[in-house]
Amino acid sequence: MIGIVGYGSYLPRYRIKVDQIAKQWGADPESIKRGLQLYEKTVPGLDEDTITISVEAAKYALKRARIDPQKIGAVYIGSESHPYAVKPSGTVLIDALGIGPHVHVASYEFACKAGTEAMFVAYSLVKASEMDYALGIGADTSQGAPGDALEYSASAGGSAFIMGKENVAAEILFTNSYTSDTPDFWRREGEFYPRHAGRFTGEPAYFKHILNAGKNLLEKSGMSPKDFKFAVFHMPNGKFPQEAGKKLGFTKEQLEAGWIVPWMGNTYSGSSPTGLSAILDLAKPNDKIFMVSFGSGAGSDGFIFQVTDEIEKVRSLAPKVKDMLDNNKIYLDYGEYAKFRRKIILNE
Amino acid sequence: MISPRYAREIPQRYRLEAGRCTVCNAIYFPPRLICPNCKSKSFEEIKLNEEGTLLTFTIIRVGSEKFSKEVPYAVGIIELKDGVRLTAQLADCAVDKVEIGAKVKLVFRKIQEEGKWGLHCYGYKAILI
């Protein structure tokens, strides 16, 4: 049996409400909340970035996995906000957590699906018996240009998954990927904010890739939506994953546990992985979970998990996503938010 | 350029590695070569507990250049559960919420950055729990 032996998530304490952002740009907050189904989002502190978020999430994954960090043979961090253009994020993480130095480390990028890429490769290495354990992380401190629709959703957070063969809490039964060259969203080298192609990010990008990856995954597994207790999809806003789920035949009830975007925002590479983490926080043994990520550019990775008895032993060993979403929140106004996200130009 | 010094301090700043004297059990952070208590040169490496209590603190309202955009913030002396005391910046809290005796936890954060071009320097800070 191969799958997740430990999982952990981290969300910053800072928040900004949609109303604050709408007020700044003269938009109607109620129509945004209704249209995008977003209410507030996480904001990284001045001292938080993809590396610090990854370290905290991986620390919790290690607590749940109850393994010697030295046994981890690979560490992959997927993000589109790695703090360095040249210097891997994972090197800091391995030294912070006592992993390695005999370990393979890499930074991954693929817009919002870099996290599931990291998970997929970590899983594949364990499946190939190259190593006993591998760590895949999706984390971001995503940026949306001031006044752009993305500003209402781009948030911060991440999740880490340790793949292994012993004491598996959620077995990976099937995987499937669907990828094509689709120019829906990009950021050129040296540019601060990403650009997107407006409505083109919907049907030809998000839905095409999620639905194809999802349909292929169902076909490959011989399962139907009724076989699953939970489903989670990439969450660029509240509306898209609900629509994608409905088109694939999943009900609102199946999506509910992982649908955390209205209060978290879009944590990009950490989006569907954190939804998965929220599901694992309450899933029961034998529950099946259907998951499909999406990354602009574009591609989707699909996974089918089956939860095992082990989940009951590990769940309470680290903080749960819902607790991090609901407690210790510090709300910012737009001025503070602009400072925290370094949107204000300062003299050097 | 602080790279060499930064690299040398990684075991303490990233992983809270300390030295415990194998003769008298005194813990030193950062580790020492000779135990001031029993003069032993024999130490074992340990990782400090991440939770502790805030013994005292001060509020920084005029920060040094690299911290000037973070004011006001608190810096405190924390006694960890294994008895070791260390100084750390408090993160994620309004300064009027900080109280002596508060329970805290050390977290991994960016401590400073060397301008726009230099290193991001990471280490521990404390948050209220």
Coordinates of C-alpha atoms in Angstrom, one line a residue:
Chain A
M1 CA 0.0 0.0 0.0
I2 CA 1.4 3.4 -1.0
G3 CA 0.1 6.8 -0.1
I4 CA 0.0 9.6 2.5
V5 CA 1.6 8.7 5.8
G6 CA 1.6 12.2 7.2
Y7 CA -0.1 15.5 6.1
G8 CA 0.0 19.0 7.4
S9 CA -1.2 22.5 6.5
Y10 CA -0.3 26.0 7.5
L11 CA -2.4 29.1 7.0
P12 CA -1.3 32.6 8.1
R13 CA -3.3 34.4 10.8
Y14 CA -3.8 37.6 8.9
R15 CA -7.0 38.1 6.9
I16 CA -8.6 40.8 4.7
K17 CA -12.3 40.8 3.9
V18 CA -13.6 41.2 0.3
D19 CA -15.4 44.3 1.5
Q20 CA -12.1 46.1 2.2
I21 CA -10.7 45.4 -1.2
A22 CA -14.0 46.3 -3.0
K23 CA -14.2 49.6 -1.0
Q24 CA -10.7 50.5 -2.1
W25 CA -11.6 50.2 -5.8
G26 CA -15.2 51.4 -5.7
A27 CA -16.6 48.0 -6.5
D28 CA -19.8 46.5 -5.0
P29 CA -18.7 43.9 -2.4
E30 CA -22.1 42.1 -2.4
S31 CA -21.9 41.4 -6.1
I32 CA -18.3 40.1 -5.8
K33 CA -19.3 37.9 -2.8
R34 CA -22.3 36.6 -4.7
G35 CA -20.4 36.2 -8.0
L36 CA -17.1 34.7 -6.8
Q37 CA -18.4 33.2 -3.6
L38 CA -15.5 34.7 -1.6
Y39 CA -15.7 36.4 1.7
E40 CA -12.2 36.8 3.0
K41 CA -8.7 35.6 2.3
T42 CA -5.5 34.8 4.2
V43 CA -2.6 37.3 4.0
P44 CA 1.0 36.4 4.8
G45 CA 2.8 38.3 7.5
L46 CA 5.8 40.5 6.6
D47 CA 8.0 37.7 7.8
E48 CA 6.2 34.9 6.0
D49 CA 6.8 33.5 2.5
T50 CA 6.6 30.2 0.6
I51 CA 9.6 28.8 2.6
T52 CA 8.2 29.6 6.1
I53 CA 4.8 28.3 5.1
S54 CA 6.3 25.1 3.7
V55 CA 8.4 24.5 6.9
E56 CA 5.4 24.9 9.2
A57 CA 3.2 22.6 7.0
A58 CA 5.9 20.0 6.7
K59 CA 6.6 20.1 10.5
Y60 CA 2.9 19.2 11.0
A61 CA 3.2 16.4 8.4
L62 CA 6.2 15.0 10.2
K63 CA 4.3 15.0 13.5
R64 CA 1.5 13.0 11.9
A65 CA 3.9 10.6 10.1
R66 CA 5.9 9.9 13.3
I67 CA 9.0 9.1 11.3
D68 CA 12.7 10.0 11.5
P69 CA 13.1 13.0 9.1
Q70 CA 16.4 11.4 8.0
K71 CA 14.4 8.6 6.2
I72 CA 12.9 11.1 3.7
G73 CA 14.7 10.7 0.4
A74 CA 13.2 13.5 -1.6
V75 CA 11.7 17.0 -0.9
Y76 CA 9.8 18.9 -3.6
I77 CA 8.1 22.2 -3.1
G78 CA 5.7 23.4 -5.7
S79 CA 5.0 27.2 -5.8
E80 CA 4.7 30.1 -8.1
S81 CA 6.1 32.4 -5.4
H82 CA 9.5 30.8 -4.5
P83 CA 11.4 33.6 -2.6
Y84 CA 14.5 33.2 -4.8
A85 CA 14.7 33.2 -8.6
V86 CA 17.9 31.2 -8.2
K87 CA 18.2 29.1 -5.0
P88 CA 15.9 26.3 -4.1
S89 CA 13.3 26.7 -1.4
G90 CA 13.7 23.1 -0.3
T91 CA 17.3 23.5 0.9
V92 CA 16.1 25.9 3.7
L93 CA 13.3 23.4 4.6
I94 CA 15.5 20.4 4.9
D95 CA 17.9 22.1 7.2
A96 CA 15.0 23.5 9.3
L97 CA 13.5 20.0 9.7
G98 CA 16.6 17.9 10.0
I99 CA 16.1 16.1 6.7
G100 CA 19.1 15.1 4.6
P101 CA 21.8 16.0 3.5
H102 CA 21.4 12.7 1.6
V103 CA 18.2 13.8 0.0
H104 CA 17.0 14.9 -3.5
V105 CA 15.5 18.4 -3.5
A106 CA 13.8 20.5 -6.2
S107 CA 11.5 23.5 -6.6
Y108 CA 8.6 23.0 -8.9
E109 CA 6.6 25.5 -10.9
F110 CA 3.3 25.0 -12.8
A111 CA 1.1 27.9 -11.8
C112 CA -1.5 26.6 -9.3
K113 CA -0.8 22.9 -9.8
A114 CA 2.9 22.9 -8.7
G115 CA 1.8 21.4 -5.4
T116 CA 0.1 18.3 -6.9
E117 CA 3.1 17.9 -9.2
A118 CA 5.3 17.7 -6.1
M119 CA 2.9 15.2 -4.6
F120 CA 2.8 13.1 -7.8
V121 CA 6.6 12.8 -8.1
A122 CA 7.0 12.1 -4.4
Y123 CA 4.4 9.3 -4.7
S124 CA 6.0 7.9 -7.8
L125 CA 9.4 7.7 -6.3
V126 CA 8.1 5.7 -3.3
K127 CA 6.0 3.5 -5.7
A128 CA 9.2 2.8 -7.7
S129 CA 10.9 1.8 -4.5
E130 CA 13.6 4.4 -4.9
M131 CA 13.1 5.5 -1.3
D132 CA 11.0 4.8 1.8
Y133 CA 9.5 8.3 2.1
A134 CA 9.2 11.4 0.0
L135 CA 7.8 14.8 0.8
G136 CA 5.6 16.8 -1.6
I137 CA 4.5 20.3 -0.7
G138 CA 2.3 23.0 -2.4
A139 CA 2.6 26.5 -0.9
D140 CA 2.2 30.0 -2.2
T141 CA 2.0 33.7 -1.2
S142 CA 0.2 34.5 -4.4
Q143 CA -0.1 38.0 -5.8
G144 CA -2.9 39.7 -7.6
A145 CA -2.4 43.1 -9.2
P146 CA -4.1 46.0 -7.3
G147 CA -7.7 46.4 -8.6
D148 CA -7.6 43.2 -10.6
A149 CA -10.2 40.5 -10.0
L150 CA -7.4 38.2 -8.8
E151 CA -6.8 40.6 -5.8
Y152 CA -10.0 39.3 -4.2
S153 CA -8.8 35.7 -4.2
A154 CA -4.9 35.5 -4.2
S155 CA -4.0 34.4 -0.7
A156 CA -1.3 32.5 1.2
G157 CA -1.0 29.0 2.7
G158 CA 0.2 25.5 1.9
S159 CA 0.1 21.8 2.6
A160 CA 2.7 19.1 2.9
F161 CA 2.3 15.3 2.3
I162 CA 4.7 12.6 3.2
M163 CA 4.3 9.6 0.9
G164 CA 5.4 6.2 2.1
K165 CA 4.5 2.5 2.3
E166 CA 4.1 1.9 6.0
N167 CA 1.3 3.2 8.2
V168 CA -0.5 4.8 5.3
A169 CA -3.3 7.1 6.3
A170 CA -4.7 7.5 2.8
E171 CA -3.8 5.1 0.0
I172 CA -3.4 6.5 -3.5
L173 CA -5.4 4.2 -5.8
F174 CA -5.2 6.0 -9.1
T175 CA -3.6 9.1 -10.7
N176 CA -4.1 10.8 -14.0
S177 CA -2.8 14.0 -15.6
Y178 CA -4.1 16.1 -18.5
T179 CA -2.0 18.9 -20.0
S180 CA -2.0 21.2 -23.0
D181 CA -0.4 24.5 -24.1
T182 CA -3.1 26.9 -23.1
P183 CA -2.2 30.6 -22.6
D184 CA -4.8 31.5 -19.9
F185 CA -2.5 33.0 -17.2
W186 CA 1.2 33.8 -17.0
R187 CA 3.9 35.9 -15.5
R188 CA 7.0 36.9 -17.5
E189 CA 10.4 36.9 -15.8
G190 CA 10.9 40.0 -13.7
E191 CA 7.2 41.0 -13.7
F192 CA 5.7 41.5 -10.3
Y193 CA 2.1 40.5 -11.0
P194 CA 0.7 37.8 -13.2
R195 CA -1.5 38.5 -16.3
H196 CA -4.5 36.6 -17.3
A197 CA -6.8 36.2 -20.3
G198 CA -10.0 37.1 -18.5
R199 CA -12.9 34.8 -19.4
F200 CA -10.5 32.6 -21.4
T201 CA -9.3 31.2 -18.0
G202 CA -12.7 29.5 -17.6
E203 CA -14.0 27.1 -20.2
P204 CA -10.9 26.6 -22.4
A205 CA -8.6 26.4 -19.4
Y206 CA -9.9 25.5 -16.0
F207 CA -13.0 23.5 -17.0
K208 CA -11.4 21.8 -20.0
H209 CA -8.5 20.5 -18.0
I210 CA -10.3 19.6 -14.8
L211 CA -13.1 17.9 -16.6
N212 CA -10.9 15.9 -18.9
A213 CA -8.5 14.9 -16.1
G214 CA -11.5 14.0 -13.9
K215 CA -13.3 12.0 -16.6
N216 CA -10.2 10.1 -17.5
L217 CA -9.5 9.3 -13.8
L218 CA -13.1 8.0 -13.4
E219 CA -12.7 5.9 -16.5
K220 CA -9.3 4.6 -15.5
S221 CA -10.5 3.6 -12.0
G222 CA -13.8 2.2 -13.2
M223 CA -15.5 4.2 -10.5
S224 CA -18.4 6.7 -10.6
P225 CA -19.0 9.8 -8.5
K226 CA -21.3 7.8 -6.2
D227 CA -18.3 5.8 -5.0
F228 CA -16.8 8.8 -3.3
K229 CA -17.5 10.4 0.0
F230 CA -15.5 13.5 -0.8
A231 CA -14.3 15.5 -3.8
V232 CA -12.0 18.5 -4.1
F233 CA -11.0 20.6 -7.1
H234 CA -8.7 23.5 -7.5
M235 CA -10.4 26.6 -6.0
P236 CA -9.6 29.8 -7.9
N237 CA -12.9 31.2 -6.5
G238 CA -15.9 29.6 -4.8
K239 CA -17.9 29.2 -8.0
F240 CA -15.6 27.2 -10.3
P241 CA -15.0 24.1 -8.2
Q242 CA -18.8 23.8 -7.5
E243 CA -19.5 24.0 -11.3
A244 CA -16.7 21.5 -12.1
G245 CA -18.0 19.1 -9.5
K246 CA -21.5 19.3 -10.8
K247 CA -20.5 18.7 -14.4
L248 CA -18.6 15.6 -13.3
G249 CA -21.6 14.3 -11.4
F250 CA -20.6 15.2 -7.8
T251 CA -23.1 16.6 -5.3
K252 CA -22.7 19.7 -3.1
E253 CA -22.4 17.5 -0.1
Q254 CA -19.4 15.6 -1.5
L255 CA -17.6 19.0 -2.1
E256 CA -18.5 20.7 1.1
A257 CA -15.6 19.5 3.4
G258 CA -12.9 20.5 1.0
W259 CA -14.6 23.7 -0.2
I260 CA -12.7 26.1 2.0
V261 CA -12.0 28.9 -0.6
P262 CA -14.7 31.3 0.6
W263 CA -12.7 31.9 3.9
M264 CA -9.2 31.0 2.7
G265 CA -9.0 32.5 -0.8
N266 CA -7.0 30.9 -3.5
T267 CA -3.7 29.6 -2.1
Y268 CA -2.6 28.7 -5.7
S269 CA -0.2 25.7 -5.4
G270 CA -1.7 25.1 -1.9
S271 CA -5.3 25.3 -3.0
S272 CA -6.6 21.7 -3.7
P273 CA -3.9 20.2 -1.4
T274 CA -5.2 22.2 1.5
G275 CA -8.8 21.2 0.5
L276 CA -7.6 17.6 0.7
S277 CA -6.0 18.3 4.1
A278 CA -9.3 19.7 5.4
I279 CA -11.0 16.5 4.1
L280 CA -8.5 14.2 5.8
D281 CA -9.2 16.1 9.1
L282 CA -12.6 14.6 9.2
A283 CA -12.6 11.6 6.8
K284 CA -13.4 8.1 8.1
P285 CA -11.6 4.8 7.3
N286 CA -12.6 3.5 3.9
D287 CA -13.9 6.8 2.6
K288 CA -12.8 7.5 -1.0
I289 CA -11.6 11.0 -2.0
F290 CA -11.6 12.4 -5.6
M291 CA -9.1 15.2 -6.2
V292 CA -8.2 17.2 -9.3
S293 CA -5.9 20.2 -9.3
F294 CA -5.5 22.8 -12.0
G295 CA -2.5 24.9 -13.0
S296 CA -2.7 27.6 -15.7
G297 CA -0.6 27.1 -18.8
A298 CA -2.3 24.5 -18.4
G299 CA -2.8 21.2 -16.7
S300 CA -4.6 19.1 -14.1
D301 CA -3.4 16.3 -11.9
G302 CA -6.0 13.9 -10.6
F303 CA -5.8 11.5 -7.6
I304 CA -8.1 8.9 -6.0
F305 CA -7.4 8.3 -2.3
Q306 CA -8.8 5.7 0.1
V307 CA -8.6 6.6 3.7
T308 CA -7.4 3.8 6.1
D309 CA -7.8 3.1 9.8
E310 CA -4.5 4.9 10.4
I311 CA -6.2 8.3 9.9
E312 CA -7.8 8.0 13.4
K313 CA -4.3 7.7 15.0
V314 CA -2.7 10.7 13.2
R315 CA -5.5 13.2 12.7
S316 CA -5.1 14.9 16.1
L317 CA -1.3 15.0 16.2
A318 CA -1.2 18.4 14.4
P319 CA -3.5 21.4 13.9
K320 CA -6.5 21.0 11.7
V321 CA -7.3 23.3 8.7
K322 CA -10.7 24.3 10.1
D323 CA -9.1 25.4 13.4
M324 CA -6.5 27.5 11.5
L325 CA -9.3 29.0 9.4
D326 CA -11.6 29.9 12.3
N327 CA -9.2 30.9 15.1
N328 CA -6.6 33.6 16.0
K329 CA -7.6 35.7 13.0
I330 CA -6.1 39.2 12.7
Y331 CA -8.0 41.4 10.2
L332 CA -6.2 44.0 8.1
D333 CA -7.5 47.1 6.4
Y334 CA -6.5 47.8 2.8
G335 CA -3.6 50.1 3.8
E336 CA -2.1 47.5 6.1
Y337 CA -2.7 44.8 3.4
A338 CA -0.9 46.9 0.8
K339 CA 2.1 47.2 3.1
F340 CA 2.1 43.5 4.0
R341 CA 1.9 42.5 0.3
R342 CA 4.7 45.1 -0.6
K343 CA 2.4 46.9 -2.9
I344 CA 3.7 50.3 -1.7
I345 CA 6.9 51.6 -3.4
L346 CA 9.5 52.6 -0.9
N347 CA 12.8 54.4 -1.2
E348 CA 15.7 51.9 -1.0
Chain B
M1 CA 27.7 40.1 3.2
I2 CA 26.5 37.9 6.1
S3 CA 26.3 34.6 4.2
P4 CA 29.2 32.7 6.0
R5 CA 28.0 33.8 9.5
Y6 CA 24.4 33.1 8.6
A7 CA 25.3 29.5 7.4
R8 CA 27.3 28.8 10.6
E9 CA 24.3 29.7 12.8
I10 CA 21.8 27.6 10.8
P11 CA 21.7 24.6 13.4
Q12 CA 20.6 27.0 16.1
R13 CA 18.5 29.5 14.2
Y14 CA 16.6 26.8 12.1
R15 CA 16.6 23.8 14.3
L16 CA 17.1 25.1 17.9
E17 CA 20.0 22.7 18.3
A18 CA 21.6 23.0 21.8
G19 CA 24.3 21.1 23.7
R20 CA 23.5 19.1 26.9
C21 CA 26.4 18.4 29.2
T22 CA 26.6 14.6 29.6
V23 CA 28.1 15.0 33.1
C24 CA 25.8 17.6 34.8
N25 CA 22.9 17.8 32.3
A26 CA 23.1 21.6 31.9
I27 CA 21.8 22.7 28.5
Y28 CA 23.5 25.4 26.5
F29 CA 22.1 27.4 23.6
P30 CA 24.1 28.0 21.6
P31 CA 26.2 25.0 22.4
R32 CA 29.5 25.5 24.2
L33 CA 32.8 23.6 24.1
I34 CA 33.3 23.5 27.9
C35 CA 30.6 23.3 30.5
P36 CA 30.9 26.4 32.7
N37 CA 29.1 24.4 35.5
C38 CA 31.3 21.3 35.7
K39 CA 34.1 22.0 33.2
S40 CA 33.2 18.9 31.2
K41 CA 33.9 18.8 27.4
S42 CA 31.4 16.1 26.8
F43 CA 28.1 17.2 25.2
E44 CA 25.2 15.6 23.4
E45 CA 23.2 17.4 20.7
I46 CA 19.6 18.1 21.6
K47 CA 16.7 20.0 20.0
L48 CA 15.0 22.4 22.3
N49 CA 11.3 22.3 23.1
E50 CA 9.4 24.8 20.9
E51 CA 7.0 25.9 23.6
G52 CA 7.6 28.2 26.6
T53 CA 6.6 31.2 28.7
L54 CA 7.2 34.9 28.1
L55 CA 9.3 36.1 31.0
T56 CA 9.6 39.7 30.0
F57 CA 9.4 41.9 26.9
T58 CA 10.0 45.3 25.5
I59 CA 8.1 47.2 22.7
I60 CA 10.3 48.5 19.9
R61 CA 8.7 51.6 18.5
V62 CA 11.8 52.9 16.6
G63 CA 13.3 50.0 14.9
S64 CA 16.7 49.7 13.3
E65 CA 16.8 50.1 9.5
K66 CA 15.9 46.5 8.6
F67 CA 13.1 46.4 11.1
S68 CA 11.8 49.9 10.8
K69 CA 8.7 48.9 8.7
E70 CA 7.6 46.4 11.3
V71 CA 7.2 48.7 14.3
P72 CA 5.7 48.6 16.8
Y73 CA 6.7 45.0 17.7
A74 CA 7.7 43.2 20.8
V75 CA 10.9 41.4 21.6
G76 CA 10.9 39.1 24.6
I77 CA 12.9 36.8 26.8
I78 CA 11.3 33.3 26.7
E79 CA 11.8 30.4 29.0
L80 CA 11.3 27.2 27.0
K81 CA 9.9 24.1 28.6
D82 CA 13.3 22.6 29.0
G83 CA 14.5 25.6 31.0
V84 CA 16.5 27.3 28.3
R85 CA 16.0 31.1 28.0
L86 CA 16.3 32.9 24.7
T87 CA 15.5 36.2 23.1
A88 CA 13.0 36.3 20.2
Q89 CA 10.8 38.7 18.3
L90 CA 7.1 38.2 18.8
A91 CA 5.1 37.8 15.6
D92 CA 1.4 37.9 14.6
C93 CA 0.2 39.9 17.5
A94 CA -0.7 43.5 18.4
V95 CA 1.7 44.8 21.0
D96 CA -1.2 45.6 23.5
K97 CA -2.0 41.8 23.6
V98 CA 1.5 40.9 24.9
E99 CA 1.7 40.0 28.6
I100 CA 4.3 38.6 30.9
G101 CA 3.6 35.0 31.6
A102 CA 1.9 34.4 28.2
K103 CA 2.3 31.0 26.7
V104 CA 4.3 31.1 23.4
K105 CA 5.5 28.8 20.7
L106 CA 8.5 29.3 18.5
V107 CA 7.8 29.3 14.7
F108 CA 10.0 29.5 11.6
R109 CA 10.0 32.9 10.1
K110 CA 12.0 35.3 8.0
I111 CA 14.1 37.4 10.4
Q112 CA 15.5 39.9 8.0
E113 CA 16.5 40.3 4.3
E114 CA 19.7 41.8 3.0
G115 CA 18.0 44.5 0.9
K116 CA 16.4 43.7 -2.4
W117 CA 19.3 41.7 -3.7
G118 CA 20.7 39.8 -0.8
L119 CA 19.8 36.7 1.3
H120 CA 16.5 36.1 3.0
C121 CA 17.6 35.2 6.6
Y122 CA 15.4 32.8 8.4
G123 CA 15.2 31.7 12.1
Y124 CA 12.8 31.5 15.0
K125 CA 10.2 34.0 16.3
A126 CA 7.6 33.5 18.9
I127 CA 3.8 33.6 18.6
L128 CA 1.2 33.7 21.4
I129 CA -0.7 30.4 21.9

